[in-house]
Coordinates of C-alpha atoms in Angstrom, one line a residue:
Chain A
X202 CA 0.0 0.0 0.0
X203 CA 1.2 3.1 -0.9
X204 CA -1.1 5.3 1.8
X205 CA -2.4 8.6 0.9
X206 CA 0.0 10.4 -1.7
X207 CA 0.0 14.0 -2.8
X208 CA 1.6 15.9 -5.6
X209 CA 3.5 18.4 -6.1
X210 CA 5.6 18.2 -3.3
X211 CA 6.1 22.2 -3.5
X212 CA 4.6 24.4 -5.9
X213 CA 5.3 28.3 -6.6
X214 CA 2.4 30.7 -7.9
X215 CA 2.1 33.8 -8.3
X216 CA -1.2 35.7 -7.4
X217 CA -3.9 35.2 -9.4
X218 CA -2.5 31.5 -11.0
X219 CA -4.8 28.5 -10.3
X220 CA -3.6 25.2 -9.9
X221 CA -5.0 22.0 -8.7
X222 CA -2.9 20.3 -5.4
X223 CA -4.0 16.1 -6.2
X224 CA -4.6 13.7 -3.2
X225 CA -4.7 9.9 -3.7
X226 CA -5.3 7.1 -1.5
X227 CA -5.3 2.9 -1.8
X228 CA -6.8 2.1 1.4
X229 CA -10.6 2.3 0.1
X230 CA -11.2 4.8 2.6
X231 CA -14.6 6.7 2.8
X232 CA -13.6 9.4 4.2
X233 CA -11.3 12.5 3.1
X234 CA -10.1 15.5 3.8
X235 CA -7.9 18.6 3.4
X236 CA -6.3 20.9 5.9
X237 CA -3.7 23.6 5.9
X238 CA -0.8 24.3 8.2
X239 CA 0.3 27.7 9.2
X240 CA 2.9 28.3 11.8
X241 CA 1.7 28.6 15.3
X242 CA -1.8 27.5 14.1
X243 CA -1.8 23.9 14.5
X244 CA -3.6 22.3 10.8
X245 CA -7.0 23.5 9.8
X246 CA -9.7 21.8 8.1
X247 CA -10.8 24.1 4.6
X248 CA -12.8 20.6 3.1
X249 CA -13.9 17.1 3.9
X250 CA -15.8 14.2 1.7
X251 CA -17.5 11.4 3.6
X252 CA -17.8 9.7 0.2
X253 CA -17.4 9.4 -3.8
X254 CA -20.2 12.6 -4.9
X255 CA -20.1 13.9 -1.5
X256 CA -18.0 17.3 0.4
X257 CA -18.7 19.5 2.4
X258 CA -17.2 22.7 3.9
X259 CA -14.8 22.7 6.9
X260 CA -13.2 25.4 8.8
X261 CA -11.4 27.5 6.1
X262 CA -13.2 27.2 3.0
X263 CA -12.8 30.2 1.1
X264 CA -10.7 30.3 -1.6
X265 CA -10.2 26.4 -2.8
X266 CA -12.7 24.2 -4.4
X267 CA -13.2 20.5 -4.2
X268 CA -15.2 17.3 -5.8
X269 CA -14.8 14.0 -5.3
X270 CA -15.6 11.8 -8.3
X271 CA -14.1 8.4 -7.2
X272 CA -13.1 7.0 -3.8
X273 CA -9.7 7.1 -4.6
X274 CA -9.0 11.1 -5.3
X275 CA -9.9 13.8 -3.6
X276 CA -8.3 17.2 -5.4
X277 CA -7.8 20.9 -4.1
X278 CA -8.4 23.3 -6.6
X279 CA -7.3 27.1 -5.6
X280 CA -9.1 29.4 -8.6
X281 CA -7.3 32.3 -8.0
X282 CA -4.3 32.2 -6.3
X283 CA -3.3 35.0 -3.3
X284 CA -0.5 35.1 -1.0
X285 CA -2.8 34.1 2.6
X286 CA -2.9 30.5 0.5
X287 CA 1.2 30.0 1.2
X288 CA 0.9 27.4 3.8
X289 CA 1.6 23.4 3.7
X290 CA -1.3 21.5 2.6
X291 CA -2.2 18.2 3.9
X292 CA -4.6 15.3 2.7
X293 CA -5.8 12.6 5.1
X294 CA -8.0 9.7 5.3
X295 CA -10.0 7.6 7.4
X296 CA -11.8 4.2 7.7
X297 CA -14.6 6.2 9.7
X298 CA -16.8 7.8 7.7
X299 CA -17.6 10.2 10.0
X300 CA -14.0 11.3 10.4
X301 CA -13.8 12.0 14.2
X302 CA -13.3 8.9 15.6
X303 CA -10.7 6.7 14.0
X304 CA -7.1 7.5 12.5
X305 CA -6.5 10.0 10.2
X306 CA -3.7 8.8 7.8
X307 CA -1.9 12.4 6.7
X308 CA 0.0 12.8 3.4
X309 CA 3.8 14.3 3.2
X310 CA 2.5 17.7 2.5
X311 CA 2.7 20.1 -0.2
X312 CA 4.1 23.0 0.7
X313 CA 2.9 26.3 -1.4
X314 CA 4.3 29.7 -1.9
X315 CA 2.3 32.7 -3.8
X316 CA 3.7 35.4 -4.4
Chain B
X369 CA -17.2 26.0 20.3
X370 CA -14.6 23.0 20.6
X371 CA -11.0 24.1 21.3
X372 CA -7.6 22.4 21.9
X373 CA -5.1 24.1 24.1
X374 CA -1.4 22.4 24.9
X375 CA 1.9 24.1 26.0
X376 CA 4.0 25.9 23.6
X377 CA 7.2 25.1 22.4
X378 CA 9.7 24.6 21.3
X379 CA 10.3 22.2 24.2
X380 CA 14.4 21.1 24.9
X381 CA 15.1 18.0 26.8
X382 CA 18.5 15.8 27.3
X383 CA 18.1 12.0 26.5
X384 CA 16.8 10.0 29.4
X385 CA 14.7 13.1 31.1
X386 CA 11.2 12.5 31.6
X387 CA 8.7 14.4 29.1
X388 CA 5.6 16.0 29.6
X389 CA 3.3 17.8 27.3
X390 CA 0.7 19.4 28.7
X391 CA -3.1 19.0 26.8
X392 CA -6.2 20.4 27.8
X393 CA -9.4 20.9 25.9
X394 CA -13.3 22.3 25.9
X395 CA -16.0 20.1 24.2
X396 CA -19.3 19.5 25.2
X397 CA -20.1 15.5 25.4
X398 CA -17.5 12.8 25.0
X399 CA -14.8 13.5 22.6
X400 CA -12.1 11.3 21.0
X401 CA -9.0 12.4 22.3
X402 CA -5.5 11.8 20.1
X403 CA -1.7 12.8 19.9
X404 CA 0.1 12.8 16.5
X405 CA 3.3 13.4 16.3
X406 CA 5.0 14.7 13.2
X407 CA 8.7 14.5 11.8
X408 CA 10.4 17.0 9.7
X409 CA 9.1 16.5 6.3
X410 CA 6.7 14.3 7.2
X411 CA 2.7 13.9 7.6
X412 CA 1.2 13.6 10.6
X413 CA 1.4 10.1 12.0
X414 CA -1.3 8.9 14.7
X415 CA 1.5 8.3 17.9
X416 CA -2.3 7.4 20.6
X417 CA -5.9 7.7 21.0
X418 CA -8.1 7.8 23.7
X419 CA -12.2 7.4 23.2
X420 CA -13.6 7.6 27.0
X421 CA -13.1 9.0 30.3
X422 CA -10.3 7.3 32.1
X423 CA -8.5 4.9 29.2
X424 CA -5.0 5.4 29.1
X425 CA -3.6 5.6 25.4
X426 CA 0.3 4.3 24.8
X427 CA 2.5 3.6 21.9
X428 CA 6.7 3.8 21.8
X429 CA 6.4 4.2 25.3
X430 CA 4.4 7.1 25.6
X431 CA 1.3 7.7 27.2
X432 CA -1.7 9.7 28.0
X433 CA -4.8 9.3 30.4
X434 CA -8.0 10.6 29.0
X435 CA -9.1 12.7 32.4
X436 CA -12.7 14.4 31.9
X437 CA -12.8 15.5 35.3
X438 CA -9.7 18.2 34.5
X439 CA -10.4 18.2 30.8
X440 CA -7.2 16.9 29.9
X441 CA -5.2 14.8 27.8
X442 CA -1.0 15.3 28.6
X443 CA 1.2 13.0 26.7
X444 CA 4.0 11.6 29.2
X445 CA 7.1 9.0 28.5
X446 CA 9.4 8.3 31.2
X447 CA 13.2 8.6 29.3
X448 CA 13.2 10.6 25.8
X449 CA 15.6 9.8 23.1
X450 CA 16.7 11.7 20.4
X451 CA 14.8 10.0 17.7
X452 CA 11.7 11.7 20.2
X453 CA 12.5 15.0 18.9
X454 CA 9.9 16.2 16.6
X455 CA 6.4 17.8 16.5
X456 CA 3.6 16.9 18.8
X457 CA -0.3 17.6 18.1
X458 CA -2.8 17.2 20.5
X459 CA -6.5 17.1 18.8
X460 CA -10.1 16.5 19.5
X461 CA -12.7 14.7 17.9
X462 CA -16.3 15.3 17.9
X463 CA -19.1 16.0 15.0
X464 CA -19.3 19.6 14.6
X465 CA -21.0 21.7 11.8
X466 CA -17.7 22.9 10.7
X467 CA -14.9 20.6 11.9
X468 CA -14.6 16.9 12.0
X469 CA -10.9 16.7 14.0
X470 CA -9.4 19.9 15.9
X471 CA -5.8 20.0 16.4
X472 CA -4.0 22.0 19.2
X473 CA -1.0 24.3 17.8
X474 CA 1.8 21.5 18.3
X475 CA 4.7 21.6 20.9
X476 CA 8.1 21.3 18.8
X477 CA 10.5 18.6 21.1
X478 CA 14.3 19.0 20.9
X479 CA 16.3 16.3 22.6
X480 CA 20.0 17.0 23.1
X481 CA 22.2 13.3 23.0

């Protein structure tokens, strides 16, 4: 198993660019989600998916887009790119479909400058 | 609203000394309590879990004791080693409207050999 994988590792944009952060995982996991990490600020959740057709908003939404078309991916789209997006970005999954219960299993990270 | 408070970092030790890392949070009803610890240029990896009042979670010799009565959750491990030092998340978990999983700000651990 190769877990829950993300590309690019680290990506520069400048404001204004979109780009679309991917997020794969082999575990048939229902559940999904996205959060950013900013110094000091511990990770926070922009969008979850408790299933294939199926997101939802989580803390930090503005500004990035989702969908969920198979079980397997679960991209972040950013439309318009501005520099409060520079952060690391994380993917995770989880067995639970809930997603509050069980282990999350986290991504390496992309990490994303705009400039 | 839910919240996650642990002690700041960044945290310096010597190998051997004892650790703790301090953990408290506000929920209404009975969270799911965790500790994931990440290394440098790594995801976050589940390190324990606790999911009532009074269990004890441990892994790699750590542990932490789900305590509802002081609203706390401090991760503990008797004699740190250098391959210890890294970054330490304490989170909740509980259905909200917003958030699924709320994670405290992280403690940064340094051990000196």
């Amino acid at each position: 198993n190769a877990g829950v994988t993300q590309t690019p590792k680290f990506q520069v944009l400048k404001t204004g660019q979109s780009m679309t952060l991917q997020c794969a995982q082999d575990m048939n996991h229902e559940y999904m989600s996205w959060y950013r990490q900013d110094p000091g600020m511990g990770l926070r959740l922009i969008h979850y998916s408790v299933g294939a057709g199926i997101t939802d908003q989580g803390e930090v939404p503005n500004g990035y887009n989702v969908s969920r078309s198979t079980t397997e991916d679960f991209p972040l789209r950013l439309l318009s790119a501005a520099p409060s997006q520079t952060s690391v970005y994380f993917c995770a999954s989880s067995s639970d479909e809930s997603g509050y219960s069980y282990e999350q299993y986290f991504g390496p990270g992309t990490r994303l400058t705009v400039t | 609203g839910n919240s996650v408070t642990q002690m700041e970092g960044p945290v310096t030790l010597s190998e051997e000394a004892f650790l703790t890392i301090n953990c408290t949070y506000t929920a209404t009803g009975y969270p799911s309590l965790f500790w994931y610890v990440q290394y440098p240029g790594e995801g976050l990896q589940l390190l324990l879990k606790a999911t009532k009042a009074d269990d004890k979670g441990s892994n790699k010799g750590f542990e932490a004791t789900y305590r509802k009565e002081t609203t706390s959750f401090h991760l503990e491990k008797g004699s740190v080693q250098v391959s210890d030092s890294a970054v330490y998340f304490c989170a909740l978990g509980q259905y909200s409207s917003a958030s699924k999983i709320i994670f405290g700000s992280g403690t940064r651990l340094s051990i000196r050999p």
